[in-house]
Amino acid sequence: MLGVCYYPEHWPEERWAKDARRMRKMGISHVRIGEFAWSRLELERDCFDFAWLDRAMDTLANAGLKIVLGTPTATPPKWLVDAHPDILPYDEHGQVRGFGSRRHSTFSSRTWWRESARIVEKVSQRYGHHPGLVGWQTDNEYGCHDTTMSWGEEDRKAFAEWLRRRYQGIDQLNAAWGNVFWSMELRSFEDVALPCRTVTEPNPAARHDFWRFHSDQIADFDRMQCDILRKNSPGRWITHNFMGFISDFDHFKVGDNLDLASWDSYPIGFVEKFPFSEVERNRWAETSHPDIAAYHHDLYRSVGRGRFWVMEQQPGPVNWAKWNPVPKPGMVRLWTWEALAHGAEVVSYFRWRQADFAQEQHHAGLNLPGSDELSVGGREAAETARELADVGTLPDSRKTPVALVFDYPTHWATSIQPQGADFRYEELSFRWYEAIRRLGLDVDFVRPGGNLRGYKLVLVPCMMQVDEASLRALQDADGLVMLGPRSGSRDRHFRIPSGLPPGPLSALTGTRVTQVASLRPGLQDKVTGALSGAAIRWREYVEAATEMLAHFDNGDPALTRKENVFSLHCWPDETLLADMMHMLVQEAKLETVSLPAHVRLRRRGDLIFAFNYGPDSWSVPEGIRLILGSSEVAAQDLAIWRA
Amino acid sequence: MLGVCYYPEHWPEERWAKDARRMRKMGISHVRIGEFAWSRLELERDCFDFAWLDRAMDTLANAGLKIVLGTPTATPPKWLVDAHPDILPYDEHGQVRGFGSRRHSTFSSRTWWRESARIVEKVSQRYGHHPGLVGWQTDNEYGCHDTTMSWGEEDRKAFAEWLRRRYQGIDQLNAAWGNVFWSMELRSFEDVALPCRTVTEPNPAARHDFWRFHSDQIADFDRMQCDILRKNSPGRWITHNFMGFISDFDHFKVGDNLDLASWDSYPIGFVEKFPFSEVERNRWAETSHPDIAAYHHDLYRSVGRGRFWVMEQQPGPVNWAKWNPVPKPGMVRLWTWEALAHGAEVVSYFRWRQADFAQEQHHAGLNLPGSDELSVGGREAAETARELADVGTLPDSRKTPVALVFDYPTHWATSIQPQGADFRYEELSFRWYEAIRRLGLDVDFVRPGGNLRGYKLVLVPCMMQVDEASLRALQDADGLVMLGPRSGSRDRHFRIPSGLPPGPLSALTGTRVTQVASLRPGLQDKVTGALSGAAIRWREYVEAATEMLAHFDNGDPALTRKENVFSLHCWPDETLLADMMHMLVQEAKLETVSLPAHVRLRRRGDLIFAFNYGPDSWSVPEGIRLILGSSEVAAQDLAIWRA
Amino acid sequence: MLGVCYYPEHWPEERWAKDARRMRKMGISHVRIGEFAWSRLELERDCFDFAWLDRAMDTLANAGLKIVLGTPTATPPKWLVDAHPDILPYDEHGQVRGFGSRRHSTFSSRTWWRESARIVEKVSQRYGHHPGLVGWQTDNEYGCHDTTMSWGEEDRKAFAEWLRRRYQGIDQLNAAWGNVFWSMELRSFEDVALPCRTVTEPNPAARHDFWRFHSDQIADFDRMQCDILRKNSPGRWITHNFMGFISDFDHFKVGDNLDLASWDSYPIGFVEKFPFSEVERNRWAETSHPDIAAYHHDLYRSVGRGRFWVMEQQPGPVNWAKWNPVPKPGMVRLWTWEALAHGAEVVSYFRWRQADFAQEQHHAGLNLPGSDELSVGGREAAETARELADVGTLPDSRKTPVALVFDYPTHWATSIQPQGADFRYEELSFRWYEAIRRLGLDVDFVRPGGNLRGYKLVLVPCMMQVDEASLRALQDADGLVMLGPRSGSRDRHFRIPSGLPPGPLSALTGTRVTQVASLRPGLQDKVTGALSGAAIRWREYVEAATEMLAHFDNGDPALTRKENVFSLHCWPDETLLADMMHMLVQEAKLETVSLPAHVRLRRRGDLIFAFNYGPDSWSVPEGIRLILGSSEVAAQDLAIWRA
Ligand SMILES: [Zn+2]
Ligand SMILES: [Zn+2]
Ligand SMILES: [Zn+2]
């Protein structure tokens, strides 16, 4: 199904009914509204104006649209900020981040919680039973614009309280963090300082706790909203629209509050954001890289425990990347189908009509700026709606052969302590995902501690801290397990595990890591044996009491195996990574298709989808029965057939 | 005529008379003094010491020098800053910019206006009728060192007042800016915040107004000084010395206050400042690019409504660029002649003698540091003076065949909203100027709304907001008009015009822009048809109800024409730009000379000047009568002949 | 002899005795302790706990270890910072640098001096006569993490006082700095502002004085500690552990307080810090560049007036560089021997055991993290200890044939006023050192004004300010003297010398510098004559009343000679620099060996050491008698023979 994001407050009331009619006519069934409208809903403190939204909801519902209502907490109004400046966030340099855009609040402020609860209560009381309402969105894009963390006095106080709960006593905290190191010992929790603006780097244990604290706060803040919504709006589901490549907080924990996950898919904008090479950036500039959207679909399907939407789908060029090209013709349709292939229940475009004012003037909509005329993306969306009607209901997603364990705290740990400037966990995960998808395989993301039974192959690119649940899940895995570098290299207090890394994983791996090297660009260590290629960026010096499948030039283990558990002791270059995946799928006896760089497959029930990001065409396998498309899939086109 | 900048306060009084004699002897007729001397003129508040300046003025005048006196407002003294810290400017991060260099004041401070008026009043009362005085310079290099804008509380208050005058009511402001967008609505003008230090970007409409507000303030501040000077010093002209490549405020508006414009010409320093490629930077490092000085001469001739000086001419290496080479032998002479060829009334060197102390120790003068011995540049200046005497009075500049419309607010708009990181308006203008000058043509700069009649060709590289006067001027143009990308793409409130870009220009162009793409380095769109080359950086998707002369690969219009108005729908690469200029001059039936990259021509009355930036020599046309130079113009040399 | 850095406070008391035994067993004689333990020695103000350190000292002494005790002033504890926030330093942007790491204090704070004196008094009273104690280390790594300077109100006040002492009256200061330049004149010393956060650059004379002021403060602070230690601990020597490539304060002045110098040798970490090319960085990433450690050994031998230690020797990978590779096998041994070859009395490894907690988790130790098992570096140290025992006592270092004059204030001057962005004094000195060492020669560093008699060749890469002592020392030199660019180009008040550069050196050089050019990367000026190569980065325009040995393309002097004094008028490229050294050693009749890029020699008494940084092997001269190693010196190996 298709949806759209709409802002009735942006357009004269006279236009609403026509907008709603045109949405329905082009095949849109869902509409998201309201998430930035606080200043129109509450003009001054306790001076509410719901009349316009009443009329807007009625107009949309009367046209047959199903409404998703956003809580407006991403945009606290000026009167609130002025009355309560303690809600404002601070950047890492201690500078307040002021009013005038959005997300200008810190999750650490008790005032902010109280005020957020108040407006969510009001809005949900008013609309919780509206017949057009099918679901809620909490807030908007948590963490966007670097807002997971804040570095002010409110944050310091809330962090100190969080630490008091975690460690109980200051001696425990001093011991856990190793504060004796540079006479950093604290006398009480009042002594806790923000882990920033120190002369040289602060204690990484403090930084990791600070990050975890902020991540916890988001999950708690979200749960607060969910509790109110559930109370006031029975029978409606709740989601949140996550962003892409933001790993600053643990999305799985927020997902636990929700009925389904959703995310905002800007495949082209993300090409500038992800650390691709310039060659790759140029290659994928106008289509996106074929794994960017897919990676997030699979991630958020997991965050939503099987259920997800695309809440905002890029419908044309955007405004916020360093460069903003026009997508190649066909890409809006392709992205929409691809989301559905990965299991999305609804793909909702952002936004109905391009705004001719304010910050997003250069962000395309389904309609041209200020007008009632479909844009290129709008016409592709309409075409997709017609195709969807033809194809009919899509079958459910099935469990995939491959699981990828994604761990947010490892992103924080490696960001705090990269040890080599280019050790980027998100990049490692993405490259492993890309390599296995190049073999035509579907992937489920699994959170640490999630059930791994039934997967033929479990990929763990890196998991620095391995708690008991995660260990047990790995022990219980009945397929092959591939562990990447740095796994098990920190304990829960961010210390090197006693007995050395991989700490609790040692029994599984049969290895002990005695030294690690980060390798500057240009340095590499050759790997030979069962695999060949090279280590770049990171290499471990390992003692192995188990089978060694590949080794470095000096004979040290590069790849080891103990029963079903493989360990890779480096960051693999492209060749080594591809080789590793080949070996694993053969070992796991998985059926694979070697795909070119620009084509990907995805199954949903008995349907198989092929997506061609171009520029060359691609031939579907012989003898299949096409449901959509032709046997020679053109660039920026797709095909669907039954397995 | 030649002049020089002199600082009597820097040297013992015994040396003044000899300095003055030596100036006259080497052919200097004008001397600028006083613009940094506040702390010597007013030792403490209201404790004035004019005696030394009396003697200095008399000494210079007695030697036969004509004096230009600068108001000293670029350097408020310590006692003033201490008494009135509200005059200090703030940077964009909210940090005060303190005492200890120069330009440490914000134009928003009412105290600063009052104090500036007071010192200008005093100085002009004292010297307004001095027989040696021929003119005044207001302040020094407005905007230099990023001082157009300031971001403190004084600025916020003044901005709020400016907005109140502009919008009358807060509802109008909210509507104009589209503040409903993210609940950014303001309740009153007291709510106005500085458009900075927000979580993500502030409203571009607010930023553009903030920029315009600061630009207006400079023009008003300058007019305040001019009013005082005119009252106290009848019969003397007034100028201001503008800088190069500073487009932060509208120079045309300041120019309206002045009798003539002047500018500070540092051709080599600007090579590091302008976004040239490294190859170009190396090529022009020791001579400057052959269009840098010329571009500014033509700009400031327009700002001065036909009259301009070079107030500071680089006489050798400077101190403030990232690298500071020694100019090639001959360049000081060449730059001097070139300024005159473009219509400069006086070329005044900065400075008489290299300072052996303080910030500019590495800035060459006409004399060696602290000494009475001419430097290389000093010797070239003396040689130029002799040549000037030989050549005699230069005829007046004539109207040029080509006009280039330069629009400061477009620089602000594209800086605020580049949409592609390398969309730089100043660069676009410069490249269009360079391309047409490579064909041997002279160019007049024209401000938006300025009279375009009589020009065979009008170039408008980009004009984002087109007001009624600008539109009328374009309609009235009787030559060919070439409009560049993004023209007409914002209305006066920084909104996308209703009916889509080019808004008010649509009737002239016959086009409608439905999408725009910014293209990262490495991406390009091929253009074929009447022109060939490629679009880089920027491409528009256009519907044309008129003739299409060139198209992109997908058949879309790249160049359109409606009657005398051409529209280019992209940022042209070098090939496309050169091709476009060729087409235009042929169409306009202009006589051209194809010049190599290092040679430029310029006419003044019936004289033709050729300037050779080297390294190869260049042959003048056959059969002409040389007034200066030889028929084979050597590198770093020039020739003059009669048309 | 070998030593180690140990932190009893980091490990359970039960482990101390075993640690001490194992140290002794592997050949370690010295142990440094205590320098970060303030929070364990003084739990709250005046609440001391010396019991644990009593026991630790006894345990170590009883095992036969000689103890070096560090004063703990690098790590003021939380209670002290909270009681006296005026001890905190401020960065150049005015931001306080807070508690949570180390070195969070400014040398300008009187409170900080008082508190430092108090703890040094206490600790030295307690342990000054301990039988195990052989020496003291003051503080730890002065200047590390950019802590030489601080930019707060305490610093402003202390700077004003320092200026009052230096200049006596404000008129003298205004005159010396040339404050008239931009009306920057001050009325009294209360007016003195920090030379930062100005609109454009502050007066370089003020900046240079500010730098000198901070440098002086460190020397004074150190002397304060030394005075207390000498009073309370007779018969023990005092050192300080300097860092590498930190030239922010004058190490010679601190050295004057000390009995011997020491430094912290991290040869691999420094490869990322020094401005090498990427090609060089990759080449030397896993061994270090063969001159990095040697350069510092020679420097600190001079700072210690002949006596120095390596207080911290890198024993494996570290944690603080951008990338941190594992050293090639053999390097820990090689570095140790190399330090000894340059005259080190003790090489002390940092640290005994890798910490499994806090900021330096990735910093190797002689033992694996948290364990009693030697690391690779630990095993190499043990091997080196055995070899040392075999070789026996090493003879004393002799005076070298070559002196290099190193001048800290020149580093400050060129940093403040580079004039070309890549004029880096440290780099120039290092390259001259490298070039002469490639000829197999040993080098002594000499401070400005130090005795230069007896050296065959004196290299002065640059000395901007030449005081009377320095001038006299150069006049008295009886070998050849080679002066580099910019020498003598500023007087003591940071003015261009009257009569132009090289000011006081003119009589020695017979030259006068009239212009200087900085050359951007890509520009160069060819040099021919007695030398060939090219000037890069910097070129001077010189008038020479003396012999010209080489010239630039335009015939100007590039190298001049007057009697025994040579002057080079540019920054030499690699070819020109090598050529220059060849010419000089021939002229000086020095016996040389042309070494490949990866091999270096060093003599100590009658022993000759060869160090091979690899990757190729190197053959020792024929007919020599090896004491250690073989005639074909493998990569990362060394050889010793008797001269
Ligand atoms: Zn969004
Ligand atoms: Zn100037
Ligand atoms: Zn250290």
mmCIF file of N, CA, C and O in Angstrom, chain B residues 560-589:
data_model
loop_
_atom_site.group_PDB
_atom_site.id
_atom_site.type_symbol
_atom_site.label_atom_id
_atom_site.label_comp_id
_atom_site.label_asym_id
_atom_site.label_seq_id
_atom_site.Cartn_x
_atom_site.Cartn_y
_atom_site.Cartn_z
ATOM 1 N N THR B 560 17.619 27.779 -24.460
ATOM 2 C CA THR B 560 16.405 28.186 -25.174
ATOM 3 C C THR B 560 16.523 29.647 -25.570
ATOM 4 O O THR B 560 17.347 30.387 -25.046
ATOM 5 N N ARG B 561 15.673 30.027 -26.501
ATOM 6 C CA ARG B 561 15.682 31.420 -26.939
ATOM 7 C C ARG B 561 14.259 31.875 -27.198
ATOM 8 O O ARG B 561 13.462 31.161 -27.806
ATOM 9 N N LYS B 562 13.963 33.066 -26.719
ATOM 10 C CA LYS B 562 12.697 33.702 -27.093
ATOM 11 C C LYS B 562 13.037 35.139 -27.482
ATOM 12 O O LYS B 562 13.472 35.913 -26.642
ATOM 13 N N GLU B 563 12.873 35.417 -28.735
ATOM 14 C CA GLU B 563 13.288 36.718 -29.280
ATOM 15 C C GLU B 563 14.736 37.022 -28.905
ATOM 16 O O GLU B 563 15.621 36.233 -29.200
ATOM 17 N N ASN B 564 14.962 38.139 -28.223
ATOM 18 C CA ASN B 564 16.355 38.499 -27.920
ATOM 19 C C ASN B 564 16.867 37.877 -26.619
ATOM 20 O O ASN B 564 17.981 38.155 -26.207
ATOM 21 N N VAL B 565 16.050 37.035 -25.991
ATOM 22 C CA VAL B 565 16.436 36.506 -24.678
ATOM 23 C C VAL B 565 16.793 35.026 -24.752
ATOM 24 O O VAL B 565 15.964 34.188 -25.103
ATOM 25 N N PHE B 566 18.037 34.735 -24.405
ATOM 26 C CA PHE B 566 18.508 33.352 -24.316
ATOM 27 C C PHE B 566 18.492 32.910 -22.854
ATOM 28 O O PHE B 566 18.751 33.726 -21.966
ATOM 29 N N SER B 567 18.255 31.617 -22.624
ATOM 30 C CA SER B 567 18.344 31.079 -21.266
ATOM 31 C C SER B 567 19.203 29.828 -21.279
ATOM 32 O O SER B 567 18.942 28.902 -22.060
ATOM 33 N N LEU B 568 20.184 29.820 -20.404
ATOM 34 C CA LEU B 568 21.032 28.635 -20.259
ATOM 35 C C LEU B 568 20.595 27.901 -19.001
ATOM 36 O O LEU B 568 20.573 28.480 -17.918
ATOM 37 N N HIS B 569 20.298 26.613 -19.136
ATOM 38 C CA HIS B 569 19.667 25.886 -18.041
ATOM 39 C C HIS B 569 20.649 25.012 -17.276
ATOM 40 O O HIS B 569 20.307 23.917 -16.832
ATOM 41 N N CYS B 570 21.871 25.490 -17.114
ATOM 42 C CA CYS B 570 22.876 24.712 -16.392
ATOM 43 C C CYS B 570 24.068 25.602 -16.062
ATOM 44 O O CYS B 570 24.164 26.733 -16.535
ATOM 45 N N TRP B 571 24.973 25.047 -15.260
ATOM 46 C CA TRP B 571 26.295 25.628 -15.069
ATOM 47 C C TRP B 571 27.164 25.055 -16.181
ATOM 48 O O TRP B 571 27.365 23.834 -16.252
ATOM 49 N N PRO B 572 27.688 25.897 -17.077
ATOM 50 C CA PRO B 572 28.422 25.361 -18.226
ATOM 51 C C PRO B 572 29.855 24.989 -17.874
ATOM 52 O O PRO B 572 30.516 25.703 -17.116
ATOM 53 N N ASP B 573 30.328 23.888 -18.443
ATOM 54 C CA ASP B 573 31.766 23.628 -18.303
ATOM 55 C C ASP B 573 32.523 24.569 -19.249
ATOM 56 O O ASP B 573 31.908 25.347 -19.988
ATOM 57 N N GLU B 574 33.838 24.506 -19.210
ATOM 58 C CA GLU B 574 34.643 25.481 -19.954
ATOM 59 C C GLU B 574 34.305 25.489 -21.448
ATOM 60 O O GLU B 574 34.176 26.540 -22.066
ATOM 61 N N THR B 575 34.136 24.288 -21.997
ATOM 62 C CA THR B 575 33.848 24.177 -23.429
ATOM 63 C C THR B 575 32.503 24.796 -23.774
ATOM 64 O O THR B 575 32.372 25.574 -24.725
ATOM 65 N N LEU B 576 31.519 24.438 -22.993
ATOM 66 C CA LEU B 576 30.177 24.937 -23.260
ATOM 67 C C LEU B 576 30.121 26.450 -23.097
ATOM 68 O O LEU B 576 29.472 27.157 -23.880
ATOM 69 N N LEU B 577 30.823 26.944 -22.114
ATOM 70 C CA LEU B 577 30.810 28.387 -21.857
ATOM 71 C C LEU B 577 31.460 29.148 -23.020
ATOM 72 O O LEU B 577 30.924 30.147 -23.507
ATOM 73 N N ALA B 578 32.613 28.640 -23.466
ATOM 74 C CA ALA B 578 33.294 29.303 -24.579
ATOM 75 C C ALA B 578 32.414 29.266 -25.826
ATOM 76 O O ALA B 578 32.280 30.262 -26.555
ATOM 77 N N ASP B 579 31.789 28.132 -26.043
ATOM 78 C CA ASP B 579 30.913 27.956 -27.200
ATOM 79 C C ASP B 579 29.731 28.927 -27.140
ATOM 80 O O ASP B 579 29.345 29.540 -28.150
ATOM 81 N N MET B 580 29.195 29.066 -25.984
ATOM 82 C CA MET B 580 28.065 29.968 -25.790
ATOM 83 C C MET B 580 28.451 31.410 -26.112
ATOM 84 O O MET B 580 27.723 32.123 -26.813
ATOM 85 N N MET B 581 29.629 31.827 -25.636
ATOM 86 C CA MET B 581 30.052 33.198 -25.906
ATOM 87 C C MET B 581 30.295 33.401 -27.410
ATOM 88 O O MET B 581 29.931 34.438 -27.966
ATOM 89 N N HIS B 582 30.885 32.398 -28.063
ATOM 90 C CA HIS B 582 31.074 32.478 -29.509
ATOM 91 C C HIS B 582 29.753 32.675 -30.224
ATOM 92 O O HIS B 582 29.613 33.535 -31.089
ATOM 93 N N MET B 583 28.785 31.877 -29.856
ATOM 94 C CA MET B 583 27.470 31.987 -30.484
ATOM 95 C C MET B 583 26.877 33.366 -30.257
ATOM 96 O O MET B 583 26.344 34.004 -31.182
ATOM 97 N N LEU B 584 26.994 33.851 -29.035
ATOM 98 C CA LEU B 584 26.366 35.139 -28.710
ATOM 99 C C LEU B 584 27.007 36.290 -29.476
ATOM 100 O O LEU B 584 26.311 37.166 -30.001
ATOM 101 N N VAL B 585 28.351 36.301 -29.551
ATOM 102 C CA VAL B 585 28.987 37.431 -30.229
ATOM 103 C C VAL B 585 28.712 37.387 -31.726
ATOM 104 O O VAL B 585 28.568 38.431 -32.370
ATOM 105 N N GLN B 586 28.608 36.178 -32.282
ATOM 106 C CA GLN B 586 28.250 36.085 -33.699
ATOM 107 C C GLN B 586 26.843 36.615 -33.928
ATOM 108 O O GLN B 586 26.579 37.398 -34.830
ATOM 109 N N GLU B 587 25.959 36.166 -33.062
ATOM 110 C CA GLU B 587 24.552 36.579 -33.156
ATOM 111 C C GLU B 587 24.437 38.103 -32.989
ATOM 112 O O GLU B 587 23.639 38.757 -33.657
ATOM 113 N N ALA B 588 25.247 38.630 -32.073
ATOM 114 C CA ALA B 588 25.208 40.078 -31.807
ATOM 115 C C ALA B 588 26.054 40.865 -32.802
ATOM 116 O O ALA B 588 26.106 42.081 -32.732
ATOM 117 N N LYS B 589 26.716 40.127 -33.707
ATOM 118 C CA LYS B 589 27.555 40.762 -34.744
ATOM 119 C C LYS B 589 28.641 41.636 -34.113
ATOM 120 O O LYS B 589 28.896 42.759 -34.586
#
